[in-house]
Amino acid sequence: MAALATAEACDTNAALLASGDLRVLQSIFQIYGQRQTFSGPIATLKVFEDNVLVRELLETRGEGRVLVIDGGGSMRCALVGGNLGQLAQNMGWAGIVVNGCIRDVDEINGCDIGVRALASNPLKSNKKGIGEKHVPVYIAGTFIRDGEWLYADRDGILVSKSELSI
């Protein structure tokens, strides 16, 4: 898949921005992983300080998708670590966006995926299996729905109702 520059996408899609079909996430995320630029259809997950469902989704074939995790913005523990980063790479996920923390930063930075998260925290999460898969989430000032498209690069993150053409 060819890279789509988020700045150029904003410049050439004013009508989609005006209608809300293309949205820009607030610039609150740190950049991790080897892929500085990534995109793909979105799979959503809503959890809080519990990453059992994160693993369950990452164990499925990614097929170039991006996992968007609404962790409630918690800074108290990590939802994704090095093992899950490696799993995501091995299963063909393009990237992970976490409204929360990651850990094992050096390991994640060695993975051939794109990762965005609020920060890092060395504490692992709970393992209760509580959360919701494939539900609308509200992150960084916008609603994000399962099946929409995410585009990320060093300038920021865009979410589109449909795939954008280059």
JSON list of C-alpha atoms in Angstrom, two decimals, residues 23-29 42-47 66-74 79 96-100 116-118 135-145 148 150 157-159:
[
{"chain": "A", "resi": 23, "resn": "ARG", "atom": "CA", "xyz": [-11.41, 13.67, 10.89]},
{"chain": "A", "resi": 24, "resn": "VAL", "atom": "CA", "xyz": [-8.09, 14.69, 12.45]},
{"chain": "A", "resi": 25, "resn": "LEU", "atom": "CA", "xyz": [-7.26, 13.26, 15.85]},
{"chain": "A", "resi": 26, "resn": "GLN", "atom": "CA", "xyz": [-5.88, 15.66, 18.45]},
{"chain": "A", "resi": 27, "resn": "SER", "atom": "CA", "xyz": [-2.08, 15.50, 18.60]},
{"chain": "A", "resi": 28, "resn": "ILE", "atom": "CA", "xyz": [-1.73, 13.63, 21.89]},
{"chain": "A", "resi": 29, "resn": "PHE", "atom": "CA", "xyz": [0.11, 10.49, 20.79]},
{"chain": "A", "resi": 42, "resn": "ILE", "atom": "CA", "xyz": [-9.88, -0.05, 11.74]},
{"chain": "A", "resi": 43, "resn": "ALA", "atom": "CA", "xyz": [-10.79, -2.66, 14.34]},
{"chain": "A", "resi": 44, "resn": "THR", "atom": "CA", "xyz": [-11.94, -1.04, 17.60]},
{"chain": "A", "resi": 45, "resn": "LEU", "atom": "CA", "xyz": [-11.66, -2.15, 21.19]},
{"chain": "A", "resi": 46, "resn": "LYS", "atom": "CA", "xyz": [-12.79, -0.53, 24.44]},
{"chain": "A", "resi": 47, "resn": "VAL", "atom": "CA", "xyz": [-11.05, -1.69, 27.63]},
{"chain": "A", "resi": 66, "resn": "VAL", "atom": "CA", "xyz": [-5.13, -1.02, 12.51]},
{"chain": "A", "resi": 67, "resn": "LEU", "atom": "CA", "xyz": [-6.24, -1.85, 16.06]},
{"chain": "A", "resi": 68, "resn": "VAL", "atom": "CA", "xyz": [-7.62, 1.23, 17.83]},
{"chain": "A", "resi": 69, "resn": "ILE", "atom": "CA", "xyz": [-7.77, 0.67, 21.58]},
{"chain": "A", "resi": 70, "resn": "ASP", "atom": "CA", "xyz": [-9.74, 3.03, 23.79]},
{"chain": "A", "resi": 71, "resn": "GLY", "atom": "CA", "xyz": [-8.08, 2.43, 27.14]},
{"chain": "A", "resi": 72, "resn": "GLY", "atom": "CA", "xyz": [-9.89, 5.36, 28.73]},
{"chain": "A", "resi": 73, "resn": "GLY", "atom": "CA", "xyz": [-6.69, 7.40, 28.64]},
{"chain": "A", "resi": 74, "resn": "SER", "atom": "CA", "xyz": [-5.37, 5.54, 31.69]},
{"chain": "A", "resi": 79, "resn": "LEU", "atom": "CA", "xyz": [-2.15, -2.22, 27.52]},
{"chain": "A", "resi": 96, "resn": "ILE", "atom": "CA", "xyz": [-1.96, -0.09, 16.89]},
{"chain": "A", "resi": 97, "resn": "VAL", "atom": "CA", "xyz": [-3.28, 3.17, 18.35]},
{"chain": "A", "resi": 98, "resn": "VAL", "atom": "CA", "xyz": [-3.64, 3.13, 22.14]},
{"chain": "A", "resi": 99, "resn": "ASN", "atom": "CA", "xyz": [-5.57, 5.73, 24.13]},
{"chain": "A", "resi": 100, "resn": "GLY", "atom": "CA", "xyz": [-3.44, 4.64, 27.06]},
{"chain": "A", "resi": 116, "resn": "ARG", "atom": "CA", "xyz": [0.85, 5.36, 18.74]},
{"chain": "A", "resi": 117, "resn": "ALA", "atom": "CA", "xyz": [0.20, 5.68, 22.46]},
{"chain": "A", "resi": 118, "resn": "LEU", "atom": "CA", "xyz": [-0.11, 8.40, 25.07]},
{"chain": "A", "resi": 135, "resn": "VAL", "atom": "CA", "xyz": [-17.79, -0.78, 19.20]},
{"chain": "A", "resi": 136, "resn": "PRO", "atom": "CA", "xyz": [-17.59, 2.95, 18.47]},
{"chain": "A", "resi": 137, "resn": "VAL", "atom": "CA", "xyz": [-14.96, 4.66, 20.61]},
{"chain": "A", "resi": 138, "resn": "TYR", "atom": "CA", "xyz": [-14.27, 8.33, 21.33]},
{"chain": "A", "resi": 139, "resn": "ILE", "atom": "CA", "xyz": [-10.55, 9.15, 21.26]},
{"chain": "A", "resi": 140, "resn": "ALA", "atom": "CA", "xyz": [-8.59, 12.37, 20.83]},
{"chain": "A", "resi": 141, "resn": "GLY", "atom": "CA", "xyz": [-11.66, 14.45, 20.06]},
{"chain": "A", "resi": 142, "resn": "THR", "atom": "CA", "xyz": [-13.42, 12.21, 17.57]},
{"chain": "A", "resi": 143, "resn": "PHE", "atom": "CA", "xyz": [-15.62, 9.14, 17.30]},
{"chain": "A", "resi": 144, "resn": "ILE", "atom": "CA", "xyz": [-13.93, 6.18, 15.61]},
{"chain": "A", "resi": 145, "resn": "ARG", "atom": "CA", "xyz": [-15.94, 3.25, 14.26]},
{"chain": "A", "resi": 148, "resn": "GLU", "atom": "CA", "xyz": [-13.38, 3.11, 9.06]},
{"chain": "A", "resi": 150, "resn": "LEU", "atom": "CA", "xyz": [-6.93, 5.24, 9.74]},
{"chain": "A", "resi": 157, "resn": "ILE", "atom": "CA", "xyz": [-3.55, 10.72, 12.53]},
{"chain": "A", "resi": 158, "resn": "LEU", "atom": "CA", "xyz": [-6.61, 10.88, 10.25]},
{"chain": "A", "resi": 159, "resn": "VAL", "atom": "CA", "xyz": [-9.76, 8.77, 10.36]}
]
